[in-house]
mmCIF file of C-alpha atoms in Angstrom:
data_model
loop_
_atom_site.group_PDB
_atom_site.id
_atom_site.type_symbol
_atom_site.label_atom_id
_atom_site.label_comp_id
_atom_site.label_asym_id
_atom_site.label_seq_id
_atom_site.Cartn_x
_atom_site.Cartn_y
_atom_site.Cartn_z
ATOM 1 C CA MET A 1 69.812 117.759 91.662
ATOM 2 C CA LYS A 2 72.774 118.916 89.587
ATOM 3 C CA GLU A 3 73.502 122.222 87.897
ATOM 4 C CA ILE A 4 75.456 121.899 84.688
ATOM 5 C CA LYS A 5 77.248 124.951 83.293
ATOM 6 C CA ALA A 6 78.863 124.448 79.919
ATOM 7 C CA PHE A 7 80.912 127.007 78.009
ATOM 8 C CA ILE A 8 80.573 126.106 74.324
ATOM 9 C CA LYS A 9 81.771 127.553 71.025
ATOM 10 C CA PRO A 10 78.998 129.601 69.379
ATOM 11 C CA ASN A 11 79.149 127.561 66.168
ATOM 12 C CA ARG A 12 78.339 124.353 68.139
ATOM 13 C CA ILE A 13 75.599 125.616 70.460
ATOM 14 C CA GLN A 14 72.631 124.886 68.172
ATOM 15 C CA LYS A 15 73.754 121.271 67.731
ATOM 16 C CA VAL A 16 74.110 120.904 71.520
ATOM 17 C CA ILE A 17 70.682 122.457 72.197
ATOM 18 C CA ASP A 18 68.990 120.266 69.590
ATOM 19 C CA ALA A 19 70.580 117.091 70.994
ATOM 20 C CA LEU A 20 69.687 117.992 74.594
ATOM 21 C CA THR A 21 66.097 118.810 73.602
ATOM 22 C CA ASP A 22 65.782 115.568 71.613
ATOM 23 C CA ASN A 23 66.808 113.710 74.772
ATOM 24 C CA GLY A 24 64.256 115.346 77.075
ATOM 25 C CA PHE A 25 66.210 118.327 78.429
ATOM 26 C CA LYS A 26 63.757 121.130 77.674
ATOM 27 C CA SER A 27 64.711 123.945 80.085
ATOM 28 C CA MET A 28 68.047 125.663 79.519
ATOM 29 C CA THR A 29 69.442 129.147 79.908
ATOM 30 C CA LEU A 30 71.860 130.585 77.347
ATOM 31 C CA SER A 31 74.120 133.615 77.751
ATOM 32 C CA GLN A 32 76.676 135.167 75.444
ATOM 33 C CA SER A 33 80.017 135.248 77.212
ATOM 34 C CA GLU A 34 83.668 135.999 76.679
ATOM 35 C CA GLY A 35 86.378 133.643 77.855
ATOM 36 C CA THR A 36 89.971 134.150 78.886
ATOM 37 C CA GLY A 37 91.074 130.515 78.974
ATOM 38 C CA ALA A 38 94.416 129.113 77.886
ATOM 39 C CA PHE A 39 93.244 128.739 74.282
ATOM 40 C CA LYS A 40 92.983 131.907 72.239
ATOM 41 C CA ALA A 41 91.187 131.594 68.916
ATOM 42 C CA LYS A 42 92.917 132.962 65.842
ATOM 43 C CA SER A 43 89.934 135.279 65.476
ATOM 44 C CA ALA A 44 90.246 136.578 69.069
ATOM 45 C CA ARG A 45 90.251 140.341 69.265
ATOM 46 C CA PRO A 46 90.217 143.000 71.979
ATOM 47 C CA SER A 47 86.763 143.205 73.485
ATOM 48 C CA LEU A 48 84.880 146.467 73.444
ATOM 49 C CA ASP A 49 83.313 145.610 76.806
ATOM 50 C CA PHE A 50 86.350 144.310 78.656
ATOM 51 C CA HIS A 51 90.062 145.070 78.390
ATOM 52 C CA ILE A 52 90.985 141.456 77.712
ATOM 53 C CA THR A 53 91.389 139.249 74.700
ATOM 54 C CA GLU A 54 87.984 137.964 73.721
ATOM 55 C CA SER A 55 87.189 134.376 72.886
ATOM 56 C CA PRO A 56 83.417 134.277 72.352
ATOM 57 C CA VAL A 57 81.547 131.427 74.043
ATOM 58 C CA VAL A 58 77.970 130.606 74.907
ATOM 59 C CA LYS A 59 77.216 129.685 78.511
ATOM 60 C CA LEU A 60 74.554 126.981 78.711
ATOM 61 C CA GLU A 61 73.028 126.290 82.113
ATOM 62 C CA LEU A 62 70.606 123.554 83.055
ATOM 63 C CA VAL A 63 69.455 121.833 86.222
ATOM 64 C CA CYS A 64 68.508 118.159 86.179
ATOM 65 C CA GLN A 65 68.050 115.198 88.460
ATOM 66 C CA ASN A 66 71.238 113.494 89.656
ATOM 67 C CA GLU A 67 70.628 110.416 87.525
ATOM 68 C CA GLU A 68 70.245 112.555 84.363
ATOM 69 C CA ALA A 69 73.466 114.551 84.778
ATOM 70 C CA GLN A 70 75.876 112.138 83.090
ATOM 71 C CA THR A 71 73.572 111.821 80.073
ATOM 72 C CA ALA A 72 73.472 115.615 79.693
ATOM 73 C CA ILE A 73 77.268 115.841 80.041
ATOM 74 C CA ASP A 74 77.791 113.119 77.424
ATOM 75 C CA ILE A 75 75.425 114.897 75.003
ATOM 76 C CA ILE A 76 77.213 118.229 75.460
ATOM 77 C CA ILE A 77 80.635 116.661 74.918
ATOM 78 C CA LYS A 78 79.555 114.660 71.862
ATOM 79 C CA ASN A 79 77.876 117.624 70.170
ATOM 80 C CA GLY A 80 80.122 120.434 71.373
ATOM 81 C CA LYS A 81 83.549 119.124 70.441
ATOM 82 C CA THR A 82 85.420 120.003 67.265
ATOM 83 C CA GLU A 83 88.791 119.160 65.759
ATOM 84 C CA GLU A 84 90.211 122.438 67.084
ATOM 85 C CA PRO A 85 91.555 123.187 70.583
ATOM 86 C CA GLY A 86 89.539 125.252 73.049
ATOM 87 C CA ASP A 87 86.129 123.600 72.755
ATOM 88 C CA GLY A 88 85.076 124.763 76.217
ATOM 89 C CA ILE A 89 84.487 123.345 79.655
ATOM 90 C CA ILE A 90 81.658 121.871 81.729
ATOM 91 C CA TYR A 91 81.135 122.499 85.447
ATOM 92 C CA VAL A 92 78.808 120.402 87.600
ATOM 93 C CA ALA A 93 77.512 121.552 90.986
ATOM 94 C CA ASN A 94 75.085 120.148 93.525
ATOM 95 C CA ILE A 95 71.770 121.980 93.909
ATOM 96 C CA GLU A 96 70.191 121.724 97.318
ATOM 97 C CA ASP A 97 66.708 122.701 96.166
ATOM 98 C CA ALA A 98 64.797 124.805 93.636
ATOM 99 C CA PHE A 99 61.486 126.619 93.990
ATOM 100 C CA GLN A 100 58.797 127.703 91.564
ATOM 101 C CA ILE A 101 58.427 131.477 91.910
ATOM 102 C CA LYS A 102 54.667 131.470 91.272
ATOM 103 C CA THR A 103 53.721 128.793 93.818
ATOM 104 C CA GLY A 104 56.687 128.584 96.166
ATOM 105 C CA GLU A 105 56.638 124.841 95.496
ATOM 106 C CA SER A 106 59.923 122.996 95.809
ATOM 107 C CA LEU A 107 61.080 120.761 93.014
ATOM 108 C CA LYS A 108 62.018 118.352 95.819
ATOM 109 C CA GLY A 109 58.426 118.340 97.107
ATOM 110 C CA ASN A 110 58.606 120.900 99.950
ATOM 111 C CA THR A 111 56.755 124.217 100.106
ATOM 112 C CA LEU A 112 57.863 127.567 101.492
#
């Protein structure tokens, strides 16, 4: 399995979510975040929560099967990019296993 973490501009997140959902990716986690990357938006301002320059982003996280990962990445790129710099970044990590909390059942077929 793969974990995909994508940091996306807030004004593009709905388009990304809709495209992922339309292509069978139903379970995602979204978090409001602040970035400190190389690109600073013209609208960046000092954050009230952190003493850094804020560039608002949405962190989208999803876990999928290995063979689905490239499709999800392609969808995020296609729907998340704009004409402006600083569209975000995608990280991909290997997931060894995942377990349902209620049953203890592994998504790989094992049980605790």
